XYZ file of C-alpha atoms in Angstrom:
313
model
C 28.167 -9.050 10.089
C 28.363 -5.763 8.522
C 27.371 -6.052 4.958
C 27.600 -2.417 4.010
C 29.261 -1.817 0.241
C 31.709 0.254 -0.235
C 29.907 3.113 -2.521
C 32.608 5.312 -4.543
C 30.464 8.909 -5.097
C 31.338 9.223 -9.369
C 29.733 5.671 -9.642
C 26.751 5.979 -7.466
C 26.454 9.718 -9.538
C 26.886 7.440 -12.835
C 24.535 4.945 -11.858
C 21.792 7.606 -10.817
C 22.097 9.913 -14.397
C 21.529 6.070 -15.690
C 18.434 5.530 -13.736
C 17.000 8.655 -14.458
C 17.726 9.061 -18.632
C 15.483 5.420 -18.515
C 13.189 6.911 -16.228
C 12.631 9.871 -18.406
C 11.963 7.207 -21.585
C 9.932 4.342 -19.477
C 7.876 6.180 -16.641
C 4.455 5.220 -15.990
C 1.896 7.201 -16.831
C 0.170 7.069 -13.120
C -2.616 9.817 -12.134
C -0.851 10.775 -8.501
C 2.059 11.419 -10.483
C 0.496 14.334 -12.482
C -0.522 16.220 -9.135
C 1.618 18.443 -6.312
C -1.694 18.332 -4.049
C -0.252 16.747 -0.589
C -3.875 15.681 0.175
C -4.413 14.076 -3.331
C -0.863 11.817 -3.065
C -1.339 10.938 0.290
C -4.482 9.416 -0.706
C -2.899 7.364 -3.165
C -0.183 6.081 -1.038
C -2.975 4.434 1.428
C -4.477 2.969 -1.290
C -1.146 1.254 -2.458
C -0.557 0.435 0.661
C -2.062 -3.383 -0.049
C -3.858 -3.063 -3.394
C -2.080 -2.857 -6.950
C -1.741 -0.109 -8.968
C -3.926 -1.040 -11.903
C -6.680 -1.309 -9.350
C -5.732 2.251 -7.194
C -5.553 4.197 -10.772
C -8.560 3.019 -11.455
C -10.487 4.101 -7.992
C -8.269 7.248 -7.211
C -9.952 9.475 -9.424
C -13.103 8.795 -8.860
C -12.542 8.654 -4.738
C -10.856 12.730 -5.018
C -13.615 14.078 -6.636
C -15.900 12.659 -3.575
C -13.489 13.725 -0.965
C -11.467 16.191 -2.780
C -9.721 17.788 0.415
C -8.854 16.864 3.945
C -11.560 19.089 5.306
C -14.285 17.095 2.851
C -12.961 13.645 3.909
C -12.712 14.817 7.317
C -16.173 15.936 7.460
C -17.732 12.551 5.964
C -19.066 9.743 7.841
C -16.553 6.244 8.033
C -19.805 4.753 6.462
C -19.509 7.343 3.198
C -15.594 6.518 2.677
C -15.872 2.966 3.473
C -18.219 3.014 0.628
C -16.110 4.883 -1.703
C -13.054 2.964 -0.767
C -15.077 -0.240 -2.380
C -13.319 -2.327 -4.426
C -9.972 -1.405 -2.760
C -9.560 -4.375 0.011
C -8.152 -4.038 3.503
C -11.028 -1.622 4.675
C -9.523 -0.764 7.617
C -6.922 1.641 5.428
C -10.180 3.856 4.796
C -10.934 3.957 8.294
C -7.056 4.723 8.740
C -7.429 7.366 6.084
C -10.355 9.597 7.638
C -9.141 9.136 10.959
C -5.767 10.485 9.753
C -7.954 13.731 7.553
C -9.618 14.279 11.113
C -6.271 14.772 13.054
C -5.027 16.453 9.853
C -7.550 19.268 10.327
C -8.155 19.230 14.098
C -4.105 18.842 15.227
C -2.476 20.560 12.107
C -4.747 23.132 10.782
C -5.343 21.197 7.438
C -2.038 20.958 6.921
C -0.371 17.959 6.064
C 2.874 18.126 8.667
C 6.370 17.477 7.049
C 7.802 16.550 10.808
C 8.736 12.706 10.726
C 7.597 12.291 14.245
C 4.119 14.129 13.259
C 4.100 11.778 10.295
C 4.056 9.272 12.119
C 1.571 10.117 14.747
C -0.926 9.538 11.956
C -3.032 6.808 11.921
C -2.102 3.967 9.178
C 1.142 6.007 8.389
C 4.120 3.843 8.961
C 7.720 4.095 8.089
C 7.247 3.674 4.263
C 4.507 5.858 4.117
C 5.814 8.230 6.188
C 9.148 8.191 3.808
C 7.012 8.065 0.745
C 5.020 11.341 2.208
C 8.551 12.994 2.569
C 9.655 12.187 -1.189
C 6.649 12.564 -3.156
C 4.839 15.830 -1.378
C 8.307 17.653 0.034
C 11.016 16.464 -2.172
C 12.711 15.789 0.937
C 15.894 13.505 0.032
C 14.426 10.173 1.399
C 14.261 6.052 0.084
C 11.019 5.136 0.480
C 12.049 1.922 1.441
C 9.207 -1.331 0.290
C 9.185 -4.366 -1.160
C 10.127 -2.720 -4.973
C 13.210 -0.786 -3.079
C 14.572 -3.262 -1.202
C 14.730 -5.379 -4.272
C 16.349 -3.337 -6.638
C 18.813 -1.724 -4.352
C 19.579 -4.840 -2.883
C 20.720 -6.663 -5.928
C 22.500 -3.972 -6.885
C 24.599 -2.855 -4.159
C 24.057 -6.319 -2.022
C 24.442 -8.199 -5.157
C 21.217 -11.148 -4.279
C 17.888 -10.590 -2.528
C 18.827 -11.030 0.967
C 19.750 -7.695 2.427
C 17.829 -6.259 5.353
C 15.471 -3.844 4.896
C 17.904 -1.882 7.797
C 20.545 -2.542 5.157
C 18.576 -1.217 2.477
C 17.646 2.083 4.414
C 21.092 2.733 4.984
C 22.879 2.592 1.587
C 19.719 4.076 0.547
C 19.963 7.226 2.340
C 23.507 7.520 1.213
C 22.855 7.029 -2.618
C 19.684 8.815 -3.063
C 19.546 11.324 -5.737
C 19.344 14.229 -3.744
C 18.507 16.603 -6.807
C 15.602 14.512 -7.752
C 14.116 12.410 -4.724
C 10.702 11.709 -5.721
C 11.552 11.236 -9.417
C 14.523 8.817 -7.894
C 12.225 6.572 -5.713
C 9.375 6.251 -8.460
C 12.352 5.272 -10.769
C 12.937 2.284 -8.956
C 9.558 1.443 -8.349
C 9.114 1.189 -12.085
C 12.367 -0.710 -12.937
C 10.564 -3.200 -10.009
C 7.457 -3.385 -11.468
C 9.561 -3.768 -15.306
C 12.525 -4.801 -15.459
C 13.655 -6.053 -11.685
C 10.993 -8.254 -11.355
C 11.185 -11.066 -7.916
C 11.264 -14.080 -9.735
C 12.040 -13.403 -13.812
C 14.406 -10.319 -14.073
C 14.729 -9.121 -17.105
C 18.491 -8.230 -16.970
C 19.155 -7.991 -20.763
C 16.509 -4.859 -20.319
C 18.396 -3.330 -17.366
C 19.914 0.381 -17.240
C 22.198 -0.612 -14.968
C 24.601 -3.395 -15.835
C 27.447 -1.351 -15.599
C 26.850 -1.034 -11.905
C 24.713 -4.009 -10.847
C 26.491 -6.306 -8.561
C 23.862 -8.973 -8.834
C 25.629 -12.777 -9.863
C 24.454 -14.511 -12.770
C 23.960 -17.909 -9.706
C 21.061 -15.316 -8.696
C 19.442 -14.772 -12.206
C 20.148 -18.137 -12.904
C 18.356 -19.135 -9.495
C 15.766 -16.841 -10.203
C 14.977 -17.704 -13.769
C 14.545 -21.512 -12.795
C 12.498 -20.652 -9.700
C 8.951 -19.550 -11.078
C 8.948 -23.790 -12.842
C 9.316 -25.224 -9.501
C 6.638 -22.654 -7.772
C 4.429 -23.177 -10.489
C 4.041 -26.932 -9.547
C 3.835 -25.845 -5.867
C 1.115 -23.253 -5.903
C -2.569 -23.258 -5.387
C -5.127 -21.182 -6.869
C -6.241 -17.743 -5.715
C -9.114 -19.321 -3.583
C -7.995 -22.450 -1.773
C -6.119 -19.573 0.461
C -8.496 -16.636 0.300
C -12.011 -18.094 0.098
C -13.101 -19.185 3.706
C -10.068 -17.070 5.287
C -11.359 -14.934 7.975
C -10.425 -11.640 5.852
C -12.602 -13.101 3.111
C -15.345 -13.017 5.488
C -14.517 -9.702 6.602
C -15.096 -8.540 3.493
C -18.290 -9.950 2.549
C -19.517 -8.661 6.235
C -18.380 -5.067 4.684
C -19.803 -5.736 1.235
C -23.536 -6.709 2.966
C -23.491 -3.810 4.893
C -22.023 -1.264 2.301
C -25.254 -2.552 0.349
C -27.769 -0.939 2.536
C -28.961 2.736 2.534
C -27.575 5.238 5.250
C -30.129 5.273 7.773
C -30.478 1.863 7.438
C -29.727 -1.548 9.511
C -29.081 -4.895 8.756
C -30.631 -7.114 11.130
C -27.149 -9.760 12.437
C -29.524 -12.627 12.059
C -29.952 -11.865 8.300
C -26.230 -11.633 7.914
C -25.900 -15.109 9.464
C -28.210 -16.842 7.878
C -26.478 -14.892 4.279
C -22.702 -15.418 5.162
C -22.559 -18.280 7.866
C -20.410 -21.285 6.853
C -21.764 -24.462 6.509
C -22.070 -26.150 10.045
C -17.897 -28.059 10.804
C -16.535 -26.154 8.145
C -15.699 -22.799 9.685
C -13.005 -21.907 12.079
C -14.695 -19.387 12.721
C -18.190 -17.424 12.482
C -19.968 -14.393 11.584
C -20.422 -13.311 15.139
C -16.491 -13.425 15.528
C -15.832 -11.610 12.863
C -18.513 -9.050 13.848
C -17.279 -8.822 16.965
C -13.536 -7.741 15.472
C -15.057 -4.829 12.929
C -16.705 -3.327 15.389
C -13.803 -2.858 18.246
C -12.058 -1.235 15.204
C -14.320 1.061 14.654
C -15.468 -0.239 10.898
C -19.168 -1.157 11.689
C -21.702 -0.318 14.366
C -24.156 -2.621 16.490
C -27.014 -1.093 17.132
C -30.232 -2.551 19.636
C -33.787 -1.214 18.325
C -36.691 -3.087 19.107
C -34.999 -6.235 21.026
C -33.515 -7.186 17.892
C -29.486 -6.613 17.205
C -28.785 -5.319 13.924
C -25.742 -3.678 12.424
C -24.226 -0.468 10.227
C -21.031 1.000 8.920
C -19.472 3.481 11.403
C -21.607 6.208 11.354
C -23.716 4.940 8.790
């Protein structure tokens, strides 16, 4: 069933001058936003990728004076910007992220491309971060459709949080500001992150309830919801702890700790990170196996012994 609202111009223009006079009051002061560098913002959006933004304004700085240009990253081991991308999670993204510097310089001169199917020939760059790319380096009149978007444009035009994200993309190309696209889209990131919020919106707080077609059943829904998860949920590590990403991690973590040059023997790294015998689903040498057909970590045979390196470490 088609859901698509009918969207008179003079109101979505109304609701966008709105959206913007808060924006221009409430913004968050974030470090990519200060920069027009292509190379620096593109950075940033693989870090936000899966990691929050306290955490990515907290390691971006620090990771563009390392690599402060496609041509630096490019020219760096995976070893070096696995290390810098420490702290960060999801590893692979670095990996992603130099093997994306390395096509940027060897396929496109060092130059980011602005073509959607280039874009998208990158590695790690999917449709959201290919639309983000569009908005934020070329202005180019684009939703960057995620999670925050889909929310906030869904209440409001959809009126509850079940549109599509198809849905979303469409009404979102049609009411994006097209005199201010990258201001637009980082407007309703921050009203998600503020105001919009999944579970607790804060409605009273809203710009737009003039416009908003969201039903009190779905604040009132919402507002009630958080009680009944609260009794539900589990702590942080009864889900994480012993997941096969956790050990990832700590596989990355033991090998980040060694000097370049150096190897780490795999039967130290069992006999440091191998569950207890009957309570793993599965083992070091699994996961081992998996970062190194990825391309994160190395084995290497010296001396009949197997030991093991970041890529290119």
């Amino acid at each position: 069933m088609d859901r698509s609202p009918r969207l008179d111009p003079a109101r979505v223009d109304a609701l966008n001058r709105a959206l913007m006079t808060w924006y221009e009051r409430n913004r968050r002061d974030l470090p990519w936003r200060r920069t027009d560098d292509a190379y620096a913002i593109v950075v940033a959006e693989f870090m936000l990728q899966q990691t929050g933004v306290a955490r990515v304004a907290a390691k971006w700085p620090e990771f563009i004076v390392t690599f402060a240009s496609w041509s630096e990253l490019a020219r760096a081991t995976p070893a070096d910007v696995i290390r810098a991308w420490q702290g960060l999670g999801y590893n692979r993204r670095a990996l992603n992220l130099w093997r994306t510097a390395r096509a940027i310089v060897d396929e496109h001169d060092g130059i980011l491309p602005r073509d959607l199917a280039a874009l998208h020939t990158l590695p790690g760059v999917g449709p959201y971060t290919a639309a983000a790319i569009q908005a934020f380096v070329f202005g180019d009149p684009v939703p960057a459709i995620d999670v925050n978007l889909r929310r906030v444009l869904g209440r409001v035009y959809f009126g509850d949080d079940n549109a599509t994200s198809g849905e979303v993309a469409r009404v979102g190309s049609r009411v994006v500001d097209l005199r201010a696209s990258a201001a637009w889209n980082q407007a309703l990131m921050d009203l998600s992150a503020t105001i919009c919020r999944p579970r607790v919106p804060a409605c009273e707080r809203c710009p737009l309830p003039t416009w908003c077609v969201y039903p009190e059943a779905s604040r009132l829904t919402s507002s009630i919801a958080p009680t009944r998860r609260a009794a539900e949920s589990r702590g942080p590590d009864d889900t994480f702890v012993g997941s096969r990403r956790h050990l990832r991690g700590r596989v990355i973590e033991e090998l980040r700790s060694i000097a370049n040059g150096d190897v780490m023997p795999i039967a130290t790294l069992r006999l440091t990170l191998e569950p207890p015998l009957g309570q793993a689903r599965f083992g070091v040498d699994d996961v081992v196996a998996a970062l190194v057909s990825e391309g994160l970590i190395e084995l290497i045979r010296r001396d009949d012994q197997v030991a093991l390196r970041l890529a290119g470490g």
